[in-house]
GROMACS .gro file of C-alpha atoms in nm:
model
  494
    1MET     CA    1  -1.886   0.536   3.566
    2THR     CA    2  -2.039   0.740   3.852
    3ALA     CA    3  -1.966   0.827   4.210
    4GLN     CA    4  -2.236   0.577   4.308
    5ALA     CA    5  -2.039   0.280   4.168
    6SER     CA    6  -2.050  -0.002   4.417
    7ALA     CA    7  -1.725  -0.105   4.578
    8ALA     CA    8  -1.603  -0.247   4.900
    9GLU     CA    9  -1.469   0.032   5.118
   10PRO     CA   10  -1.093   0.009   5.183
   11ALA     CA   11  -0.989  -0.060   5.537
   12PRO     CA   12  -1.018   0.255   5.753
   13GLY     CA   13  -0.705   0.462   5.775
   14ARG     CA   14  -0.389   0.409   5.579
   15SER     CA   15  -0.041   0.285   5.634
   16PRO     CA   16   0.193   0.548   5.781
   17GLU     CA   17   0.351   0.780   5.527
   18LEU     CA   18   0.634   0.608   5.343
   19ALA     CA   19   0.980   0.753   5.395
   20ILE     CA   20   1.161   0.898   5.094
   21ASP     CA   21   1.471   0.696   5.005
   22PRO     CA   22   1.734   0.961   4.906
   23ASP     CA   23   1.894   0.738   4.641
   24VAL     CA   24   1.557   0.650   4.489
   25GLU     CA   25   1.455   1.017   4.490
   26VAL     CA   26   1.774   1.126   4.315
   27ALA     CA   27   1.719   0.862   4.044
   28ARG     CA   28   1.353   0.963   4.014
   29LEU     CA   29   1.436   1.332   3.970
   30THR     CA   30   1.697   1.239   3.710
   31ALA     CA   31   1.421   1.057   3.519
   32VAL     CA   32   1.194   1.364   3.549
   33ARG     CA   33   1.470   1.580   3.398
   34ARG     CA   34   1.527   1.322   3.125
   35TYR     CA   35   1.173   1.365   2.995
   36ASP     CA   36   1.220   1.747   2.987
   37ILE     CA   37   0.852   1.815   3.056
   38LEU     CA   38   0.854   2.050   3.355
   39ASP     CA   39   0.728   2.403   3.278
   40THR     CA   40   0.639   2.315   2.919
   41PRO     CA   41   0.336   2.480   2.752
   42PRO     CA   42  -0.009   2.315   2.762
   43ASP     CA   43  -0.041   2.002   2.548
   44GLY     CA   44  -0.371   1.890   2.399
   45ALA     CA   45  -0.299   1.522   2.452
   46PHE     CA   46  -0.252   1.558   2.829
   47ASP     CA   47  -0.544   1.802   2.856
   48ARG     CA   48  -0.765   1.543   2.686
   49ILE     CA   49  -0.657   1.274   2.931
   50ALA     CA   50  -0.742   1.497   3.229
   51ALA     CA   51  -1.079   1.584   3.077
   52LEU     CA   52  -1.146   1.217   3.000
   53ALA     CA   53  -1.062   1.122   3.360
   54ALA     CA   54  -1.306   1.384   3.491
   55ARG     CA   55  -1.582   1.250   3.265
   56LEU     CA   56  -1.516   0.885   3.341
   57PHE     CA   57  -1.516   0.937   3.719
   58ASP     CA   58  -1.780   1.214   3.721
   59VAL     CA   59  -1.561   1.443   3.932
   60PRO     CA   60  -1.511   1.821   3.914
   61VAL     CA   61  -1.132   1.805   3.914
   62ALA     CA   62  -0.882   1.579   3.738
   63THR     CA   63  -0.513   1.647   3.691
   64VAL     CA   64  -0.195   1.515   3.537
   65THR     CA   65   0.095   1.610   3.765
   66ILE     CA   66   0.473   1.581   3.764
   67VAL     CA   67   0.641   1.580   4.106
   68ASP     CA   68   0.955   1.796   4.122
   69SER     CA   69   1.199   1.817   4.415
   70ASP     CA   70   0.997   2.078   4.604
   71ARG     CA   71   0.674   2.124   4.409
   72ILE     CA   72   0.396   1.945   4.226
   73TRP     CA   73   0.361   2.084   3.875
   74PHE     CA   74   0.039   2.047   3.676
   75LYS     CA   75   0.092   1.936   3.317
   76ALA     CA   76  -0.289   1.930   3.279
   77ALA     CA   77  -0.557   2.045   3.522
   78HIS     CA   78  -0.925   2.000   3.443
   79GLY     CA   79  -1.136   2.210   3.678
   80LEU     CA   80  -0.844   2.407   3.828
   81ASP     CA   81  -0.820   2.714   3.607
   82GLY     CA   82  -0.508   2.917   3.664
   83VAL     CA   83  -0.336   2.664   3.891
   84LYS     CA   84   0.010   2.569   3.763
   85GLU     CA   85   0.178   2.418   4.069
   86ILE     CA   86   0.145   2.358   4.443
   87GLY     CA   87   0.386   2.272   4.721
   88ARG     CA   88   0.497   1.915   4.772
   89ASP     CA   89   0.291   1.859   5.085
   90PRO     CA   90   0.225   1.502   5.205
   91GLY     CA   91  -0.118   1.345   5.191
   92LEU     CA   92  -0.219   1.358   4.824
   93CYS     CA   93   0.017   1.375   4.520
   94GLY     CA   94   0.321   1.390   4.747
   95SER     CA   95   0.215   1.060   4.903
   96ALA     CA   96   0.090   0.892   4.584
   97ILE     CA   97   0.433   0.928   4.421
   98LEU     CA   98   0.583   0.704   4.691
   99ARG     CA   99   0.360   0.408   4.599
  100ASP     CA  100   0.384   0.149   4.325
  101ASP     CA  101   0.006   0.107   4.310
  102ALA     CA  102  -0.287   0.347   4.302
  103LEU     CA  103  -0.371   0.555   4.609
  104VAL     CA  104  -0.743   0.584   4.696
  105ILE     CA  105  -0.865   0.799   4.989
  106PRO     CA  106  -1.247   0.771   5.011
  107ASP     CA  107  -1.270   1.042   5.280
  108THR     CA  108  -0.970   1.268   5.326
  109LEU     CA  109  -1.086   1.397   5.665
  110ARG     CA  110  -1.062   1.044   5.803
  111ASP     CA  111  -0.709   0.999   5.668
  112PRO     CA  112  -0.442   1.100   5.921
  113VAL     CA  113  -0.197   1.217   5.652
  114ALA     CA  114  -0.431   1.370   5.393
  115ALA     CA  115  -0.638   1.567   5.645
  116ASP     CA  116  -0.362   1.829   5.686
  117ASN     CA  117  -0.297   1.876   5.314
  118PRO     CA  118  -0.376   2.235   5.200
  119LEU     CA  119  -0.611   2.107   4.930
  120VAL     CA  120  -0.812   1.931   5.201
  121ALA     CA  121  -0.787   2.177   5.488
  122GLY     CA  122  -0.796   2.485   5.264
  123GLU     CA  123  -1.061   2.660   5.060
  124MET     CA  124  -1.093   2.386   4.799
  125GLY     CA  125  -1.204   2.129   5.059
  126VAL     CA  126  -1.108   1.809   4.879
  127ARG     CA  127  -1.287   1.513   5.039
  128PHE     CA  128  -1.212   1.233   4.791
  129TYR     CA  129  -0.882   1.163   4.618
  130ALA     CA  130  -0.754   0.886   4.392
  131ALA     CA  131  -0.429   0.875   4.198
  132ALA     CA  132  -0.235   0.632   3.980
  133PRO     CA  133   0.141   0.674   3.938
  134ILE     CA  134   0.292   0.763   3.601
  135THR     CA  135   0.571   0.507   3.594
  136THR     CA  136   0.856   0.489   3.343
  137PRO     CA  137   0.953   0.158   3.181
  138ASP     CA  138   1.252   0.143   3.418
  139GLY     CA  139   1.033   0.191   3.725
  140HIS     CA  140   1.063   0.560   3.818
  141ARG     CA  141   0.742   0.734   3.927
  142LEU     CA  142   0.736   1.074   3.757
  143GLY     CA  143   0.398   1.193   3.879
  144THR     CA  144   0.034   1.093   3.896
  145VAL     CA  145  -0.303   1.105   3.722
  146ASN     CA  146  -0.548   1.228   3.986
  147VAL     CA  147  -0.924   1.259   4.031
  148LEU     CA  148  -1.062   1.476   4.315
  149ASP     CA  149  -1.408   1.545   4.453
  150THR     CA  150  -1.546   1.771   4.723
  151ARG     CA  151  -1.750   1.491   4.877
  152PRO     CA  152  -1.654   1.148   5.006
  153ARG     CA  153  -1.710   0.853   4.773
  154SER     CA  154  -1.584   0.509   4.681
  155ILE     CA  155  -1.473   0.350   4.356
  156THR     CA  156  -1.446  -0.006   4.226
  157GLN     CA  157  -1.139  -0.210   4.140
  158ASP     CA  158  -1.233  -0.165   3.772
  159ASP     CA  159  -1.229   0.213   3.826
  160ILE     CA  160  -0.882   0.185   3.978
  161ALA     CA  161  -0.771  -0.018   3.676
  162THR     CA  162  -0.913   0.251   3.444
  163LEU     CA  163  -0.721   0.521   3.633
  164SER     CA  164  -0.403   0.314   3.601
  165ASP     CA  165  -0.468   0.276   3.228
  166LEU     CA  166  -0.497   0.654   3.194
  167ALA     CA  167  -0.162   0.691   3.376
  168ALA     CA  168  -0.012   0.438   3.132
  169ILE     CA  169  -0.148   0.641   2.838
  170VAL     CA  170   0.019   0.952   2.986
  171MET     CA  171   0.346   0.759   3.002
  172ASP     CA  172   0.302   0.651   2.638
  173GLU     CA  173   0.249   1.014   2.536
  174MET     CA  174   0.560   1.118   2.728
  175GLU     CA  175   0.764   0.846   2.557
  176LEU     CA  176   0.639   0.962   2.216
  177ARG     CA  177   0.720   1.321   2.309
  178LEU     CA  178   1.069   1.222   2.428
  179SER     CA  179   1.132   1.028   2.106
  180ALA     CA  180   1.024   1.329   1.901
  181LEU     CA  181   1.250   1.561   2.104
  182ARG     CA  182   1.546   1.331   2.060
  183ALA     CA  183   1.479   1.299   1.689
  184LEU     CA  184   1.458   1.678   1.659
  185ARG     CA  185   1.782   1.731   1.852
  186ASP     CA  186   1.958   1.462   1.650
  187GLU     CA  187   1.827   1.620   1.332
  188GLN     CA  188   1.946   1.964   1.442
  189GLU     CA  189   2.289   1.826   1.528
  190ARG     CA  190   2.302   1.634   1.203
  191ARG     CA  191   2.206   1.942   1.004
  192ALA     CA  192   2.468   2.150   1.185
  193GLN     CA  193   2.735   1.894   1.101
  194GLU     CA  194   2.618   1.867   0.742
  195SER     CA  195   2.620   2.245   0.712
  196TRP     CA  196   2.983   2.252   0.822
  197HIS     CA  197   3.077   1.981   0.573
  198ALA     CA  198   2.874   2.153   0.302
  199GLU     CA  199   3.084   2.466   0.340
  200ILE     CA  200   3.397   2.260   0.275
  201GLU     CA  201   3.229   2.081  -0.014
  202ARG     CA  202   3.116   2.406  -0.178
  203ALA     CA  203   3.481   2.514  -0.179
  204ARG     CA  204   3.567   2.206  -0.384
  205ALA     CA  205   3.261   2.131  -0.590
  206GLU     CA  206   2.992   2.296  -0.792
  207ALA     CA  207   2.708   2.465  -0.602
  208GLU     CA  208   2.448   2.284  -0.810
  209ARG     CA  209   2.580   1.940  -0.716
  210ALA     CA  210   2.593   2.034  -0.345
  211ALA     CA  211   2.235   2.162  -0.357
  212ARG     CA  212   2.119   1.844  -0.530
  213GLU     CA  213   2.286   1.625  -0.269
  214GLN     CA  214   2.134   1.827   0.013
  215ALA     CA  215   1.790   1.799  -0.146
  216GLU     CA  216   1.825   1.420  -0.163
  217LYS     CA  217   1.928   1.408   0.201
  218ASP     CA  218   1.633   1.620   0.304
  219LYS     CA  219   1.401   1.397   0.106
  220ALA     CA  220   1.540   1.089   0.280
  221ALA     CA  221   1.508   1.260   0.620
  222ILE     CA  222   1.142   1.341   0.553
  223ALA     CA  223   1.076   0.983   0.445
  224ALA     CA  224   1.254   0.845   0.753
  225PHE     CA  225   1.058   1.077   0.983
  226ALA     CA  226   0.728   0.981   0.817
  227SER     CA  227   0.818   0.613   0.845
  228THR     CA  228   0.910   0.648   1.214
  229LEU     CA  229   0.589   0.835   1.294
  230GLN     CA  230   0.384   0.581   1.099
  231ARG     CA  231   0.529   0.296   1.305
  232THR     CA  232   0.423   0.466   1.629
  233LEU     CA  233   0.061   0.460   1.507
  234LEU     CA  234   0.056   0.083   1.452
  235PRO     CA  235   0.101  -0.197   1.706
  236PRO     CA  236   0.457  -0.334   1.692
  237ALA     CA  237   0.310  -0.685   1.679
  238LEU     CA  238  -0.029  -0.847   1.723
  239PRO     CA  239  -0.085  -1.063   2.032
  240VAL     CA  240  -0.114  -1.440   2.029
  241VAL     CA  241  -0.481  -1.519   2.087
  242PRO     CA  242  -0.552  -1.877   2.206
  243GLY     CA  243  -0.738  -2.070   1.937
  244LEU     CA  244  -0.703  -1.795   1.676
  245GLU     CA  245  -0.460  -1.711   1.397
  246LEU     CA  246  -0.406  -1.343   1.315
  247GLY     CA  247  -0.250  -1.171   1.017
  248CYS     CA  248  -0.199  -0.806   0.928
  249HIS     CA  249  -0.032  -0.598   0.660
  250TYR     CA  250   0.018  -0.226   0.610
  251ARG     CA  251   0.126  -0.062   0.286
  252THR     CA  252   0.180   0.312   0.252
  253ALA     CA  253   0.095   0.485  -0.074
  254SER     CA  254   0.384   0.733  -0.029
  255VAL     CA  255   0.700   0.724   0.179
  256HIS     CA  256   0.666   1.098   0.240
  257ASP     CA  257   0.316   1.103   0.392
  258VAL     CA  258   0.185   0.957   0.716
  259GLY     CA  259  -0.134   0.765   0.649
  260GLY     CA  260  -0.447   0.746   0.860
  261ASP     CA  261  -0.516   0.371   0.856
  262PHE     CA  262  -0.500   0.189   1.190
  263TYR     CA  263  -0.577  -0.148   1.349
  264ASP     CA  264  -0.524  -0.341   1.671
  265VAL     CA  265  -0.616  -0.657   1.862
  266PHE     CA  266  -0.618  -0.663   2.243
  267PRO     CA  267  -0.777  -0.846   2.541
  268VAL     CA  268  -1.077  -0.704   2.725
  269ASP     CA  269  -1.235  -0.925   2.994
  270GLN     CA  270  -1.336  -1.283   3.079
  271GLY     CA  271  -1.128  -1.432   2.800
  272ARG     CA  272  -1.277  -1.202   2.538
  273TRP     CA  273  -1.073  -1.012   2.280
  274ALA     CA  274  -1.144  -0.696   2.084
  275PHE     CA  275  -1.021  -0.592   1.741
  276PHE     CA  276  -1.062  -0.286   1.522
  277LEU     CA  277  -0.957  -0.150   1.187
  278GLY     CA  278  -1.020   0.202   1.063
  279ASP     CA  279  -0.924   0.485   0.831
  280VAL     CA  280  -0.894   0.856   0.918
  281CYS     CA  281  -0.982   1.110   0.652
  282GLY     CA  282  -0.670   1.266   0.501
  283LYS     CA  283  -0.295   1.225   0.551
  284GLY     CA  284  -0.006   1.399   0.721
  285PRO     CA  285   0.057   1.511   1.079
  286GLU     CA  286  -0.304   1.623   1.135
  287ALA     CA  287  -0.439   1.284   1.033
  288ALA     CA  288  -0.173   1.116   1.250
  289THR     CA  289  -0.299   1.313   1.551
  290VAL     CA  290  -0.653   1.187   1.494
  291THR     CA  291  -0.526   0.833   1.432
  292ALA     CA  292  -0.344   0.830   1.767
  293LEU     CA  293  -0.651   0.972   1.942
  294ALA     CA  294  -0.878   0.711   1.779
  295ARG     CA  295  -0.654   0.419   1.879
  296HIS     CA  296  -0.618   0.536   2.240
  297THR     CA  297  -0.991   0.608   2.268
  298LEU     CA  298  -1.101   0.272   2.124
  299ARG     CA  299  -0.872   0.079   2.360
  300ALA     CA  300  -0.968   0.285   2.666
  301ALA     CA  301  -1.342   0.275   2.589
  302ALA     CA  302  -1.335  -0.103   2.539
  303GLN     CA  303  -1.187  -0.152   2.886
  304ILE     CA  304  -1.488   0.026   3.034
  305ASP     CA  305  -1.762  -0.132   2.817
  306PRO     CA  306  -1.656  -0.353   2.523
  307ASP     CA  307  -1.997  -0.342   2.354
  308PRO     CA  308  -1.898  -0.252   1.993
  309VAL     CA  309  -2.173   0.006   1.935
  310THR     CA  310  -2.096   0.173   2.269
  311VAL     CA  311  -1.723   0.187   2.185
  312LEU     CA  312  -1.787   0.353   1.845
  313SER     CA  313  -2.031   0.597   2.007
  314THR     CA  314  -1.761   0.696   2.257
  315LEU     CA  315  -1.512   0.755   1.975
  316ASN     CA  316  -1.770   0.966   1.791
  317THR     CA  317  -1.817   1.185   2.100
  318VAL     CA  318  -1.442   1.224   2.155
  319LEU     CA  319  -1.369   1.320   1.793
  320LEU     CA  320  -1.647   1.578   1.791
  321SER     CA  321  -1.535   1.735   2.119
  322ASP     CA  322  -1.160   1.732   2.058
  323VAL     CA  323  -1.033   2.063   1.917
  324ALA     CA  324  -0.719   1.902   1.774
  325ALA     CA  325  -0.931   1.665   1.563
  326GLY     CA  326  -1.081   1.962   1.379
  327SER     CA  327  -1.333   1.854   1.118
  328ARG     CA  328  -1.165   1.522   1.047
  329PHE     CA  329  -1.372   1.206   1.068
  330CYS     CA  330  -1.294   0.838   1.031
  331THR     CA  331  -1.446   0.505   0.943
  332ALA     CA  332  -1.395   0.195   1.156
  333LEU     CA  333  -1.500  -0.161   1.225
  334PHE     CA  334  -1.490  -0.268   1.590
  335GLY     CA  335  -1.537  -0.633   1.686
  336LEU     CA  336  -1.565  -0.844   2.000
  337LEU     CA  337  -1.451  -1.210   2.008
  338THR     CA  338  -1.606  -1.449   2.262
  339PRO     CA  339  -1.455  -1.803   2.277
  340GLN     CA  340  -1.696  -2.095   2.240
  341GLN     CA  341  -1.670  -2.455   2.358
  342ASP     CA  342  -1.644  -2.593   2.002
  343GLY     CA  343  -1.314  -2.407   1.954
  344GLY     CA  344  -1.471  -2.125   1.754
  345PHE     CA  345  -1.574  -1.775   1.850
  346THR     CA  346  -1.886  -1.565   1.857
  347VAL     CA  347  -1.809  -1.244   1.671
  348THR     CA  348  -1.997  -0.917   1.720
  349VAL     CA  349  -1.896  -0.649   1.470
  350ALA     CA  350  -2.009  -0.285   1.468
  351THR     CA  351  -1.947  -0.054   1.176
  352GLY     CA  352  -1.904   0.318   1.149
  353GLY     CA  353  -1.913   0.400   0.777
  354HIS     CA  354  -1.641   0.145   0.692
  355PRO     CA  355  -1.633  -0.094   0.394
  356PRO     CA  356  -1.771  -0.438   0.479
  357ALA     CA  357  -1.574  -0.723   0.627
  358TYR     CA  358  -1.589  -1.069   0.468
  359HIS     CA  359  -1.674  -1.394   0.646
  360VAL     CA  360  -1.516  -1.681   0.448
  361ARG     CA  361  -1.520  -2.060   0.468
  362PRO     CA  362  -1.463  -2.353   0.230
  363ASP     CA  363  -1.770  -2.476   0.043
  364ASP     CA  364  -1.851  -2.818  -0.100
  365SER     CA  365  -1.745  -2.720  -0.454
  366GLY     CA  366  -1.384  -2.661  -0.355
  367SER     CA  367  -1.405  -2.282  -0.379
  368VAL     CA  368  -1.471  -2.033  -0.099
  369TRP     CA  369  -1.806  -1.929   0.048
  370VAL     CA  370  -1.796  -1.552   0.097
  371LYS     CA  371  -2.047  -1.354   0.301
  372THR     CA  372  -2.043  -0.976   0.334
  373VAL     CA  373  -2.055  -0.851   0.693
  374ARG     CA  374  -2.221  -0.512   0.656
  375PRO     CA  375  -2.443  -0.408   0.950
  376LYS     CA  376  -2.699  -0.163   0.816
  377GLY     CA  377  -2.704   0.190   0.951
  378GLY     CA  378  -2.341   0.248   1.054
  379MET     CA  379  -2.259   0.618   1.002
  380LEU     CA  380  -1.927   0.804   0.972
  381ILE     CA  381  -1.747   0.854   1.304
  382GLY     CA  382  -1.680   1.214   1.412
  383ALA     CA  383  -1.909   1.371   1.151
  384PHE     CA  384  -2.248   1.396   1.325
  385PRO     CA  385  -2.335   1.440   1.695
  386GLU     CA  386  -2.631   1.205   1.668
  387ALA     CA  387  -2.455   0.939   1.460
  388HIS     CA  388  -2.596   0.587   1.485
  389PHE     CA  389  -2.391   0.268   1.461
  390ALA     CA  390  -2.501  -0.084   1.378
  391GLN     CA  391  -2.370  -0.428   1.466
  392SER     CA  392  -2.421  -0.792   1.374
  393THR     CA  393  -2.332  -1.116   1.551
  394PHE     CA  394  -2.231  -1.445   1.390
  395PRO     CA  395  -2.024  -1.756   1.471
  396LEU     CA  396  -1.666  -1.795   1.345
  397SER     CA  397  -1.623  -2.173   1.340
  398PRO     CA  398  -1.309  -2.386   1.298
  399GLY     CA  399  -1.183  -2.364   0.940
  400GLU     CA  400  -1.341  -2.019   0.884
  401GLY     CA  401  -1.187  -1.675   0.854
  402LEU     CA  402  -1.267  -1.304   0.872
  403PHE     CA  403  -1.111  -1.051   0.629
  404LEU     CA  404  -1.096  -0.677   0.711
  405TYR     CA  405  -0.939  -0.404   0.497
  406THR     CA  406  -0.931  -0.030   0.427
  407ASP     CA  407  -1.062   0.122   0.105
  408GLY     CA  408  -0.715   0.162  -0.046
  409LEU     CA  409  -0.755  -0.204  -0.149
  410THR     CA  410  -1.089  -0.173  -0.331
  411GLU     CA  411  -0.991   0.161  -0.488
  412ALA     CA  412  -0.674   0.014  -0.645
  413ARG     CA  413  -0.677  -0.005  -1.027
  414THR     CA  414  -0.666  -0.330  -1.221
  415ALA     CA  415  -0.485  -0.386  -1.552
  416GLN     CA  416  -0.801  -0.269  -1.732
  417GLY     CA  417  -0.793   0.064  -1.545
  418ALA     CA  418  -1.106  -0.003  -1.339
  419MET     CA  419  -1.114  -0.002  -0.961
  420LEU     CA  420  -1.099  -0.345  -0.801
  421GLY     CA  421  -1.414  -0.264  -0.605
  422GLU     CA  422  -1.609  -0.482  -0.366
  423ASP     CA  423  -1.719  -0.713  -0.650
  424GLY     CA  424  -1.359  -0.768  -0.757
  425LEU     CA  425  -1.250  -0.835  -0.399
  426THR     CA  426  -1.539  -1.078  -0.348
  427GLY     CA  427  -1.441  -1.261  -0.667
  428PHE     CA  428  -1.078  -1.276  -0.557
  429LEU     CA  429  -1.174  -1.431  -0.221
  430HIS     CA  430  -1.424  -1.672  -0.384
  431GLN     CA  431  -1.164  -1.809  -0.629
  432ARG     CA  432  -0.888  -1.874  -0.374
  433THR     CA  433  -0.767  -2.232  -0.349
  434ARG     CA  434  -0.523  -2.211  -0.056
  435PRO     CA  435  -0.635  -2.297   0.300
  436LEU     CA  436  -0.839  -2.025   0.472
  437THR     CA  437  -0.580  -1.917   0.726
  438ALA     CA  438  -0.511  -1.562   0.836
  439THR     CA  439  -0.155  -1.588   0.708
  440ALA     CA  440  -0.260  -1.721   0.366
  441LEU     CA  441  -0.527  -1.451   0.329
  442VAL     CA  442  -0.267  -1.180   0.390
  443GLU     CA  443  -0.007  -1.340   0.163
  444ASP     CA  444  -0.252  -1.386  -0.125
  445THR     CA  445  -0.378  -1.028  -0.094
  446VAL     CA  446  -0.020  -0.895  -0.096
  447THR     CA  447   0.040  -1.098  -0.414
  448LEU     CA  448  -0.271  -0.938  -0.563
  449LEU     CA  449  -0.144  -0.589  -0.473
  450ASN     CA  450   0.199  -0.659  -0.623
  451ALA     CA  451   0.034  -0.766  -0.950
  452LEU     CA  452  -0.159  -0.439  -0.992
  453PRO     CA  453   0.013  -0.237  -1.268
  454GLU     CA  454  -0.021   0.101  -1.095
  455GLY     CA  455   0.016  -0.021  -0.739
  456VAL     CA  456  -0.211   0.151  -0.487
  457GLY     CA  457  -0.314   0.515  -0.475
  458ASP     CA  458  -0.403   0.510  -0.106
  459ASP     CA  459  -0.272   0.333   0.202
  460VAL     CA  460  -0.389  -0.025   0.251
  461ALA     CA  461  -0.434  -0.192   0.589
  462LEU     CA  462  -0.530  -0.558   0.622
  463LEU     CA  463  -0.640  -0.748   0.932
  464THR     CA  464  -0.729  -1.116   0.906
  465LEU     CA  465  -0.853  -1.367   1.162
  466SER     CA  466  -0.902  -1.740   1.126
  467VAL     CA  467  -0.994  -2.033   1.351
  468PRO     CA  468  -0.763  -2.328   1.279
  469ASP     CA  469  -0.935  -2.641   1.151
  470PRO     CA  470  -0.850  -2.930   1.389
  471ALA     CA  471  -0.819  -3.159   1.090
  472THR     CA  472  -0.537  -2.956   0.933
  473ALA     CA  473  -0.391  -2.750   1.219
  474PRO     CA  474  -0.067  -2.859   1.395
  475GLU     CA  475  -0.110  -3.090   1.691
  476SER     CA  476   0.007  -2.815   1.926
  477GLY     CA  477  -0.288  -2.601   1.819
  478VAL     CA  478  -0.089  -2.283   1.887
  479ALA     CA  479  -0.215  -1.992   1.681
  480THR     CA  480   0.033  -1.785   1.483
  481THR     CA  481   0.053  -1.417   1.401
  482THR     CA  482   0.174  -1.263   1.074
  483HIS     CA  483   0.267  -0.893   1.073
  484THR     CA  484   0.412  -0.731   0.760
  485THR     CA  485   0.449  -0.377   0.629
  486ALA     CA  486   0.545  -0.240   0.290
  487THR     CA  487   0.612   0.098   0.132
  488PRO     CA  488   0.611   0.204  -0.234
  489GLU     CA  489   0.992   0.202  -0.246
  490HIS     CA  490   0.977  -0.177  -0.211
  491PHE     CA  491   0.782  -0.205  -0.534
  492GLY     CA  492   0.924   0.068  -0.754
  493GLN     CA  493   0.635   0.306  -0.682
  494GLU     CA  494   0.646   0.668  -0.579
   0.00000   0.00000   0.00000
């Protein structure tokens, strides 16, 4: 994305400045206070979004701002070192917050409102400005994601959509932050209440029993926190894709650790859909940070250019440049689904150091034809600056399926003590007798996991796709989605 992107220029001028509705403003400021973000320390997630906006739009300045009653406060400011806030003057951020849609000013000197703004008329000399509102789920505009340049320019509708997506990512981060704050406050209140009750209990019971009970409560609290954080790293449900059945399953190896496996399915453009499945090195909060960054980056990069190799290359660059990611790397498969007239899909899959996927279909002998999808040359993501990624393209026809997994599945131990391995997984898929549907593939694999004597030593994520066979699918032809999760406590494991 560059400043030379072609776009039709907006109509000259702009509508007169919108008046501030006092009731709306009071409600908006209440929402700002609710998120408790003003005057908080720098946050890597918001700094990364501002830096990403500057790179995507090739501009010297990009900011994430929150609009207070009488000031505009910078939560993140790329290219504005030392600037923490400015006055709430009309023309730029002060005007953008009044709009439901993005504000684009190709040339600020030609805009009757923006021309008098200090950022335009002052030393900085802003000549181009675009902003997308950061809008809460209940419709309050907290602030904006902004890109600024010192020369006039134009941007495309796709650029505007990208800027809006970045604002939505900011809102997602604020929601996660608010949830964490609430959980912390609730935990502090709960601990305070428990401490008071513990004092009474210690007066009536043995100290050892009280300590044991407290330890059990702490253990449950840690497990609940890990479970809650894990859920935020996975999609709450997969979408319904026309002509496709989807299935997924996630099993944690420990209720006390947050795993690094992730997956998602989402639309891109022109009826095409993207999917990915990956695994971050390690566990715990650090791995969770990288997992969240990987998911956000893959989705955002695919909206700009859904080519699978390009998407993985973007993720590689982001992981290497992000300080919070440290030395952690990940593996991933990223795929692009293009509908075909015969009811099937053309699938392009790129790999970055991940175990192979499996393309399956019934064969004439009554068993299952299994083909390994392993593009040659896919390297680990986030490990090497010059990493190369490979892709392959093949048709997914009616009656066929695609099976993706993380290595917790192949590293699980069989009754003989050996790892299941890729050969064991291939044999399992080849010997199946049930229909090749996404749901059946997930259910049969879960049955396999339950039968393993030692369970799994690492998290397992499954993502399955299948094209319904017209001869056996319901007349409605509506695809279904299966989404299940499991933890060791469900199976007597620890």
